[in-house]
Coordinates of C-alpha atoms and ligand atoms in Angstrom, one line a residue:
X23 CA 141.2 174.7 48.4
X24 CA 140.8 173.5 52.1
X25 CA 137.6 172.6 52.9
X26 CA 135.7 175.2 55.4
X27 CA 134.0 172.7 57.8
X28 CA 131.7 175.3 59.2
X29 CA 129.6 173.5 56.6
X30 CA 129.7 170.3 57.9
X31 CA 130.3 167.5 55.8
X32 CA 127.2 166.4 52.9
X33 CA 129.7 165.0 50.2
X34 CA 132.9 163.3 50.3
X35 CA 133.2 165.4 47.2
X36 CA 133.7 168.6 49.7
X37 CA 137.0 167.4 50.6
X38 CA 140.8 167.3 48.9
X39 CA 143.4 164.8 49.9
X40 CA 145.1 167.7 51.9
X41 CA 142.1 167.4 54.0
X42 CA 141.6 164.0 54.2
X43 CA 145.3 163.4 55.4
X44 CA 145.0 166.4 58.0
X45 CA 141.7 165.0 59.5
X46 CA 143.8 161.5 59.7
X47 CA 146.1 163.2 62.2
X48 CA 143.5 164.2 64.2
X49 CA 142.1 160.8 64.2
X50 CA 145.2 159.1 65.2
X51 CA 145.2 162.0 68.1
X52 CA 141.7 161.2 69.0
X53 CA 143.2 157.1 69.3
X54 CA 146.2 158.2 71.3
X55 CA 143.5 160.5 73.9
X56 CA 144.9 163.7 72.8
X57 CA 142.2 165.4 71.7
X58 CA 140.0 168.8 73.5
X59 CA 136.8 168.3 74.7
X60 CA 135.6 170.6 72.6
X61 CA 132.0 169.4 72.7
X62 CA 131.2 171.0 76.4
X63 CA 127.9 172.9 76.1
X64 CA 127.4 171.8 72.1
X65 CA 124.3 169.6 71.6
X66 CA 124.9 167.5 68.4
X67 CA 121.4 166.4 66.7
X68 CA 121.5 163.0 65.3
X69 CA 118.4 162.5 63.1
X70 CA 118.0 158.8 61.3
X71 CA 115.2 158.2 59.3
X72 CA 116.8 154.2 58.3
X73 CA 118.0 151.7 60.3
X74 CA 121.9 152.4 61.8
X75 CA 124.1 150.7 64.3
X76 CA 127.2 151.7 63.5
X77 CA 127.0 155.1 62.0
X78 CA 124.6 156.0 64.9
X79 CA 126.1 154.6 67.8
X80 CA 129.7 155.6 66.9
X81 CA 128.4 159.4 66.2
X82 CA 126.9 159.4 69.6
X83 CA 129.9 157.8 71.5
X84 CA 132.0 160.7 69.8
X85 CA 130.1 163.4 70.4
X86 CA 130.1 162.3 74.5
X87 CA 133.5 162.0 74.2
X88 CA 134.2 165.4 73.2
X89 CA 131.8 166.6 75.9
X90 CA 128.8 167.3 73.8
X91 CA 125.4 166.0 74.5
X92 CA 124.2 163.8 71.5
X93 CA 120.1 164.5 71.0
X94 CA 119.2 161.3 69.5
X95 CA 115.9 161.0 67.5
X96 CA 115.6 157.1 69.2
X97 CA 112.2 156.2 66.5
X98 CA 111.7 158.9 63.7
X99 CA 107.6 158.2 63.7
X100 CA 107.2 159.4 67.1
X101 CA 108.3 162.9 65.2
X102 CA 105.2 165.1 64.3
X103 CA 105.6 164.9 60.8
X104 CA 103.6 161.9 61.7
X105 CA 100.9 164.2 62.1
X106 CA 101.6 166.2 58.7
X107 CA 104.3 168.0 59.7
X108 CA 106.8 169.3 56.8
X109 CA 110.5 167.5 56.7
X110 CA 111.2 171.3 56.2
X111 CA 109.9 172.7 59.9
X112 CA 111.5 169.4 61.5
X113 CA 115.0 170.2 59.9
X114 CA 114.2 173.7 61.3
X115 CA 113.1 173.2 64.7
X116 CA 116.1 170.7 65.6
X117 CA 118.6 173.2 63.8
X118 CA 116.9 175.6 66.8
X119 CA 118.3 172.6 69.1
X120 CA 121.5 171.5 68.1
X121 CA 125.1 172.8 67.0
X122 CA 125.4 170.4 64.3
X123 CA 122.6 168.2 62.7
X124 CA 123.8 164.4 61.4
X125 CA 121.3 163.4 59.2
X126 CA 120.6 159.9 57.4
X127 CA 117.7 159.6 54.9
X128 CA 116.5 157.8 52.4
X129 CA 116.2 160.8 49.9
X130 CA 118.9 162.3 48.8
X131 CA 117.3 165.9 48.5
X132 CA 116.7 165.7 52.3
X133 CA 120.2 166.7 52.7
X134 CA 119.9 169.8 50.9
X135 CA 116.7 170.9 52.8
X136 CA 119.0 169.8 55.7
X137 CA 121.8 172.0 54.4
X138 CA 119.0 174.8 53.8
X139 CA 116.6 174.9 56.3
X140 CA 118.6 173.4 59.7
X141 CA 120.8 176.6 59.7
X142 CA 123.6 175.0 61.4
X143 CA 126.5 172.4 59.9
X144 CA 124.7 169.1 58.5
X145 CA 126.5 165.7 58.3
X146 CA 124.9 163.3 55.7
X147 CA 125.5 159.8 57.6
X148 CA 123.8 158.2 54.4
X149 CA 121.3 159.6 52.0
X150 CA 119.9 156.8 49.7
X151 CA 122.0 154.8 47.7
X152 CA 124.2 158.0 46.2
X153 CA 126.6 158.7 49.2
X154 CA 127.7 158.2 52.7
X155 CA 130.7 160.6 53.2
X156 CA 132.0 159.3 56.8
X157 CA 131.9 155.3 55.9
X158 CA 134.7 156.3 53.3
X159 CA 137.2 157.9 55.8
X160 CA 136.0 154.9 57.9
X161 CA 137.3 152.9 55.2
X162 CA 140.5 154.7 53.6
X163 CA 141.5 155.5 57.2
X164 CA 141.8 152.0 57.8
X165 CA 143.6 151.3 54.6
X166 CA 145.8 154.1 56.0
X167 CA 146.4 152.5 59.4
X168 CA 147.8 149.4 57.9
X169 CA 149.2 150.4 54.6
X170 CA 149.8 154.2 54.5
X171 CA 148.4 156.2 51.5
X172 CA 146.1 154.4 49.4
X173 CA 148.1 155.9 46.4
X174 CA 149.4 153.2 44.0
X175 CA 146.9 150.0 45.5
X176 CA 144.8 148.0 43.9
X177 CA 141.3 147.6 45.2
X178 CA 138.9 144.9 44.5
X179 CA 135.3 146.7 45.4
X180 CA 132.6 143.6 45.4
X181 CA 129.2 143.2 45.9
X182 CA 126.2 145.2 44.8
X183 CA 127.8 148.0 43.8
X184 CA 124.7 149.9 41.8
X185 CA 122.8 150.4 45.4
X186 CA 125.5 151.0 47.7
X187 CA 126.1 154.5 49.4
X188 CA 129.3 153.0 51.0
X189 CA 130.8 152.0 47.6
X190 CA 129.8 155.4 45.5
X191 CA 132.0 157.6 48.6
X192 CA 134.5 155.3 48.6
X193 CA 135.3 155.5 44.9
X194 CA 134.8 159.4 45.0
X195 CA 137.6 159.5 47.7
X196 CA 139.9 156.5 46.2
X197 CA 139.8 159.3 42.9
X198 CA 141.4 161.9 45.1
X199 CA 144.7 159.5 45.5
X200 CA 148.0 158.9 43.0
X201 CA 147.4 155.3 40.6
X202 CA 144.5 153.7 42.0
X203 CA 143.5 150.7 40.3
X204 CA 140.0 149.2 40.7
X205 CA 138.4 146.0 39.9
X206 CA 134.9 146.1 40.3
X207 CA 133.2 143.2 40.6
X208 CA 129.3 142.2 40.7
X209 CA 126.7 139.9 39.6
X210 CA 124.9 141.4 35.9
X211 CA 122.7 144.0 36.6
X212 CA 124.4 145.1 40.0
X213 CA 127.3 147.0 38.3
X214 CA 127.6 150.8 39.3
X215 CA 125.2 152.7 37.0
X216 CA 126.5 154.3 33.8
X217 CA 126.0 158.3 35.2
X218 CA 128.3 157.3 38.0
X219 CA 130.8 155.4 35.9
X220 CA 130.7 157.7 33.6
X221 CA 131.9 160.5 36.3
X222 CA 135.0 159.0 37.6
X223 CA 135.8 157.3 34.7
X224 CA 138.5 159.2 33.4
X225 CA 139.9 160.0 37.1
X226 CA 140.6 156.6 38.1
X227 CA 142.0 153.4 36.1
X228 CA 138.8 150.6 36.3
X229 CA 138.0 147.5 35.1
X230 CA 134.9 145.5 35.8
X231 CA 135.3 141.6 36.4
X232 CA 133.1 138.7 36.4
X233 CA 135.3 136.5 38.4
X234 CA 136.7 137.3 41.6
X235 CA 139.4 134.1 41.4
X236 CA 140.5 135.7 38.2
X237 CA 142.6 138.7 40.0
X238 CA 142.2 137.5 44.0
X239 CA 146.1 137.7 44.0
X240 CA 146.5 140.8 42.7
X241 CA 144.3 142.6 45.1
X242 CA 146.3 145.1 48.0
X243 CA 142.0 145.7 49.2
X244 CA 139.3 143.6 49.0
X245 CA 135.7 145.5 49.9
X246 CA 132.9 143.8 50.4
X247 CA 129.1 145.3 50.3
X248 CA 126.1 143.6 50.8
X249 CA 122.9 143.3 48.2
X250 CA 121.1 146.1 49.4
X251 CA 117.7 145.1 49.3
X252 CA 115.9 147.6 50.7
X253 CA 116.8 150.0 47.7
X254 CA 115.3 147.8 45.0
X255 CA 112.5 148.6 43.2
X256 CA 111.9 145.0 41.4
X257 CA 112.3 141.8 42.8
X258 CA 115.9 141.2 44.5
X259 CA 115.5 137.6 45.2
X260 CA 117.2 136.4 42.2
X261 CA 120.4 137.8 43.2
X262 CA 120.5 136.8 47.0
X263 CA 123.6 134.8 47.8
X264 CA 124.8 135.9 43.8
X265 CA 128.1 136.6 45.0
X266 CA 130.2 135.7 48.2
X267 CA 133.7 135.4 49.3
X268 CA 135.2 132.3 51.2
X269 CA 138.4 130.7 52.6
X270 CA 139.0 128.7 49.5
X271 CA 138.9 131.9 47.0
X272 CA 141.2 133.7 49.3
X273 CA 143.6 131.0 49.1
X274 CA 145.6 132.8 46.2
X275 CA 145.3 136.4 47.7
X276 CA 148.1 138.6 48.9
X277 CA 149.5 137.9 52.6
X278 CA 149.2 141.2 53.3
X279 CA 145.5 141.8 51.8
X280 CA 143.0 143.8 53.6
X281 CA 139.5 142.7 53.8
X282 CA 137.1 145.6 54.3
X283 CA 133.7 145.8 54.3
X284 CA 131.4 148.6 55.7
X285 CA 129.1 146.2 57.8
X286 CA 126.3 144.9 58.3
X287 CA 126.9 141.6 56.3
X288 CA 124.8 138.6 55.5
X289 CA 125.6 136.1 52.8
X290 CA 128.8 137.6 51.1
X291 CA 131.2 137.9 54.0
X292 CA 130.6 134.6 55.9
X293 CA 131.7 134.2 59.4
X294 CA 134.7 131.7 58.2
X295 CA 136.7 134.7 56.9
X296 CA 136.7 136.5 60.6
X297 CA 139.9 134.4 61.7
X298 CA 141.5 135.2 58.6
X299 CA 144.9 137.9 59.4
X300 CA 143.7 139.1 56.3
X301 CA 140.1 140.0 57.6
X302 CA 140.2 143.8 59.1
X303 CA 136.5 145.0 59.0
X304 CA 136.1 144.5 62.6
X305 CA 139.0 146.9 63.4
X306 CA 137.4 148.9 60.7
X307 CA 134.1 149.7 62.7
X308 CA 136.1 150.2 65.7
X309 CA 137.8 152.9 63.5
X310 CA 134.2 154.7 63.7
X311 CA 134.2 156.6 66.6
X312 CA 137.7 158.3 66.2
X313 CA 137.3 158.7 62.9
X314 CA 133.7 160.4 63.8
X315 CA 135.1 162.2 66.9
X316 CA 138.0 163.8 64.5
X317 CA 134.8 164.9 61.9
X318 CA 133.3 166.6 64.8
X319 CA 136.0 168.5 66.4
X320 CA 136.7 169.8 62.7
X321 CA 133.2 171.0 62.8
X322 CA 133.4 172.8 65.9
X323 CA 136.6 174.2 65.7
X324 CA 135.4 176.3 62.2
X325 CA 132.4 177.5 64.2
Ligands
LIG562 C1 126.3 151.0 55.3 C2 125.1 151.9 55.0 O1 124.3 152.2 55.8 O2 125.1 152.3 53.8 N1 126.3 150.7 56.7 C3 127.1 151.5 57.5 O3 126.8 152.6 57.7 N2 128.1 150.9 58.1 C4 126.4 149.8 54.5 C5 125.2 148.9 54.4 O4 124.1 149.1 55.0 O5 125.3 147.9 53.6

């Protein structure tokens, strides 16, 4: 089934490949300039209770050049649930002000009070650690750009993959493609939790890999995330600079390898790598606001 986007878009889950394909056409439209502005008279709410650049500025560059008017929530504390109130009345009162709401939160539930109480179609731009729906077109789009289909490549998804958003909607979207084959690699005790393995275990061939230089040359994609150390509970110091890529491990890749990564990047991704042909996540973020613009006009053509 086609996905109705009068809904917006909460969970990568929501769409098919169909869909995914169809909204890459619209992206490469958007790219060439051929796109309706759409947007004139629609005010698009972007709401962002954690820290953005890319995902914030790229939605709001979109939606102007669609002809909408982006109402940006600049600093979340000047709201007044500062002064007590409910995430419930907020998500209703900028519903009241906007056509569609794009909403990043630390709490995954906020995007189904979103979803309930905002009345109009909500866009999850990141809700904790469990998913961030738009980063994976982002990211297969690009893969698509330079390589067609992602059906029969190997990716090589690094990093800390039990905390990342990024990583969870990219391997919920990679399931929706013909032979995938993953290599998941992480320090101990940043592998993806056993609830989430568990779920797309028998949808997708995976292996988990201690070594990076042990399958480097058999990688088609190479995605890096950072620690994301803002989601830990405990102490995350042990595992800062655990894991990184570098000229000399990428010695044996594939000529044709892409390097992706959703940005930002400390440690893992050092600057050496950016003169690399192989490196690509630069033309990635770029990738953002077409990719984005495409997600809107889907959005307001449904309404
Ligand atoms: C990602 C995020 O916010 O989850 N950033 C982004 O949207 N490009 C990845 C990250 O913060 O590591």
């Amino acid at each position: 089934m086609t996905h109705d986007w009068s809904g917006g878009l909460t969970s990568i889950s929501d769409l098919d490949r169909t869909d995914v394909l169809k909204l890459f056409k619209l992206v490469d439209n958007c790219i060439k300039g051929k796109y309706e502005k759409i947007g004139l008279g629609r005010v698009i709410g972007l709401l962002f209770f954690e820290p953005s650049t890319r995902t914030r500025l790229s939605f709001e560059v979109a939606a102007h050049k669609i002809g909408a008017y982006p109402l940006v929530v600049h600093d979340p504390s000047t709201l007044s649930i500062s002064k007590g109130e409910s995430m419930e009345d907020t998500l209703r009162i900028l519903g009241n002000y906007c056509d569609i709401l794009i909403l990043r939160h630390k709490d995954p539930k906020t995007i189904r009070k979103a979803i309930r109480y905002a009345g109009v179609p909500v866009i999850n731009a990141g809700s904790g650690s469990v998913e961030h729906p738009t980063q994976s077109l982002i990211d297969i789009y690009t893969v698509y750009k330079f390589r067609g289909n992602p059906d029969g490549l190997t990716f090589g998804i690094m990093g800390d993959l039990k905390h990342s958003r990024a990583v969870h909607s990219l391997i919920m979207l990679l399931t929706k493609f013909d032979n995938v084959k993953l290599k998941l690699i992480s320090p101990k005790g940043l592998e993806l939790d056993e609830p989430f393995r568990k779920s797309i275990e028998s949808e997708i061939v995976l292996e988990e890999i201690s070594d990076i230089r042990s399958i480097i040359s058999e990688l088609d994609v190479l995605y890096i995330v950072r620690l994301q150390k803002e989601r830990f509970k405990e102490n995350y110091e042990k595992y800062i600079s655990s894991y990184s890529i570098s000229p000399e491990i990428l010695k044996k890749c594939k000529e044709d390898l892409l390097i992706l990564a959703p940005l930002p990047r400390t440690w893992e991704l050092p600057p050496s790598i950016d003169s690399l042909p192989q490196a690509k996540y630069f033309q990635q973020a770029s990738f953002g606001v077409p990719v984005r613009m495409a997600i809107l006009i889907s959005i307001l053509r449904a309404l």
